[in-house]
Short mmCIF file of C-alpha atoms in Angstrom, two decimals:
data_model
loop_
_atom_site.label_atom_id
_atom_site.label_comp_id
_atom_site.label_asym_id
_atom_site.label_seq_id
_atom_site.Cartn_x
_atom_site.Cartn_y
_atom_site.Cartn_z
CA UNK A 1 0.00 0.00 0.00
CA UNK A 2 1.39 3.41 -0.96
CA UNK A 3 1.49 6.55 1.19
CA UNK A 4 -1.42 8.11 -0.69
CA UNK A 5 -3.48 4.94 -0.62
CA UNK A 6 -3.08 4.57 3.14
CA UNK A 7 -4.06 8.15 3.86
CA UNK A 8 -6.92 8.09 1.36
CA UNK A 9 -8.27 4.98 3.04
CA UNK A 10 -7.91 6.60 6.47
CA UNK A 11 -9.28 10.09 5.64
CA UNK A 12 -11.45 9.09 2.66
CA UNK A 13 -12.98 12.11 0.89
CA UNK A 14 -11.07 14.56 3.12
CA UNK A 15 -7.65 13.29 1.99
CA UNK A 16 -7.39 15.35 -1.21
CA UNK A 17 -7.97 18.68 0.58
CA UNK A 18 -5.71 17.64 3.49
CA UNK A 19 -2.98 16.63 1.06
CA UNK A 20 -3.25 19.97 -0.76
CA UNK A 21 -3.04 21.85 2.56
CA UNK A 22 0.08 19.89 3.58
CA UNK A 23 1.85 21.03 0.41
CA UNK A 24 1.22 24.72 1.15
CA UNK A 25 4.07 26.66 2.78
CA UNK A 26 3.64 27.13 6.53
CA UNK A 27 2.33 30.52 7.60
CA UNK A 28 4.88 32.08 9.92
CA UNK A 29 3.81 34.36 12.75
CA UNK A 30 6.00 37.06 14.30
CA UNK A 31 5.66 36.85 18.09
CA UNK A 32 7.05 40.01 19.65
CA UNK A 33 4.81 41.57 22.32
CA UNK A 34 6.41 40.90 25.70
CA UNK A 35 9.59 39.36 24.27
CA UNK A 36 13.14 40.71 24.35
CA UNK A 37 13.32 40.13 20.59
CA UNK A 38 10.87 38.73 18.00
CA UNK A 39 10.48 34.99 17.53
CA UNK A 40 9.00 33.47 14.38
CA UNK A 41 6.87 30.35 14.70
CA UNK A 42 4.41 28.57 12.48
CA UNK A 43 0.77 29.43 12.86
CA UNK A 44 -0.16 25.87 13.92
CA UNK A 45 2.18 26.07 16.93
CA UNK A 46 0.73 29.42 17.91
CA UNK A 47 -2.84 28.07 17.64
CA UNK A 48 -1.98 24.92 19.62
CA UNK A 49 -0.51 26.90 22.52
CA UNK A 50 -3.27 29.51 22.58
CA UNK A 51 -6.03 26.91 22.39
CA UNK A 52 -5.09 25.79 25.90
CA UNK A 53 -6.33 29.14 27.24
CA UNK A 54 -3.60 29.25 29.88
CA UNK A 55 -4.14 31.78 32.67
CA UNK A 56 -1.62 33.33 35.07
CA UNK A 57 -1.15 30.96 37.99
CA UNK A 58 -1.77 27.76 36.01
CA UNK A 59 0.62 24.80 36.11
CA UNK A 60 1.50 23.80 32.54
CA UNK A 61 3.42 20.87 31.07
CA UNK A 62 4.75 21.13 27.51
CA UNK A 63 5.98 17.59 26.80
CA UNK A 64 7.74 18.25 23.46
CA UNK A 65 8.86 21.81 24.05
CA UNK A 66 11.80 22.38 21.72
CA UNK A 67 12.55 24.44 19.73
CA UNK A 68 10.53 26.78 21.95
CA UNK A 69 7.82 28.70 20.13
CA UNK A 70 4.90 27.16 22.00
CA UNK A 71 6.83 27.51 25.26
CA UNK A 72 7.27 31.25 24.63
CA UNK A 73 3.53 31.66 23.99
CA UNK A 74 2.69 29.73 27.17
CA UNK A 75 5.22 31.72 29.23
CA UNK A 76 3.73 34.99 28.01
CA UNK A 77 0.24 33.82 28.93
CA UNK A 78 1.38 32.79 32.42
CA UNK A 79 2.90 36.26 32.87
CA UNK A 80 5.44 35.13 35.45
CA UNK A 81 2.86 33.38 37.67
CA UNK A 82 2.33 29.63 37.98
CA UNK A 83 4.74 27.10 36.56
CA UNK A 84 5.76 25.80 33.17
CA UNK A 85 7.63 22.55 32.66
CA UNK A 86 9.08 22.71 29.14
CA UNK A 87 10.14 19.10 28.68
CA UNK A 88 12.14 17.64 25.82
CA UNK A 89 13.93 14.30 25.94
CA UNK A 90 16.68 15.28 23.49
CA UNK A 91 19.67 17.02 25.10
CA UNK A 92 20.49 18.94 21.91
CA UNK A 93 16.91 20.16 21.61
CA UNK A 94 16.91 21.16 25.31
CA UNK A 95 20.10 23.16 24.69
CA UNK A 96 18.38 25.01 21.85
CA UNK A 97 15.31 25.54 24.04
CA UNK A 98 17.46 27.05 26.82
CA UNK A 99 19.01 29.41 24.26
CA UNK A 100 15.60 30.48 22.91
CA UNK A 101 14.33 31.15 26.44
CA UNK A 102 17.42 33.22 27.36
CA UNK A 103 17.29 35.25 24.14
CA UNK A 104 13.55 35.98 24.19
CA UNK A 105 12.26 36.07 27.78
CA UNK A 106 13.19 38.37 30.63
CA UNK A 107 14.14 36.86 33.99
CA UNK A 108 10.66 37.36 35.48
CA UNK A 109 9.09 35.14 32.80
CA UNK A 110 11.97 32.62 32.80
CA UNK A 111 11.82 32.21 36.58
CA UNK A 112 8.75 29.94 36.45
CA UNK A 113 10.13 27.64 33.73
CA UNK A 114 11.97 24.37 34.26
CA UNK A 115 13.37 22.30 31.39
CA UNK A 116 13.43 18.60 32.32
CA UNK A 117 14.45 15.80 29.96
CA UNK A 118 11.97 13.07 30.79
CA UNK A 119 10.58 10.42 28.48
CA UNK A 120 7.06 11.85 28.25
CA UNK A 121 5.57 8.42 27.48
CA UNK A 122 6.62 7.31 30.98
CA UNK A 123 5.84 10.52 32.86
CA UNK A 124 3.07 10.30 35.44
#
């Protein structure tokens, strides 16, 4: 079974429009309000993070946090209150995540973030 056959069987009549959408270039969003410098992330990541409707004081777990766009959105929504665990199992991806956080968030927003390296499938 080919790639297209499998997906067509799974998504049926929706597959053609989904396939066309996947071939479109990602829409990039410039996140800048509240950051030390702008960060560009794809619109899907922005929508995923904002759909959680995080409020200051919430406790949030981002299990696949790197490279960091969703984490930045969540940190801005928490506004320095609550906690954010920005987890990524890969050490190289965590290093990039740490760099993104340092370059884009002030200390007040960074102070509530921890960056563990757990296997999310075994967490909890």
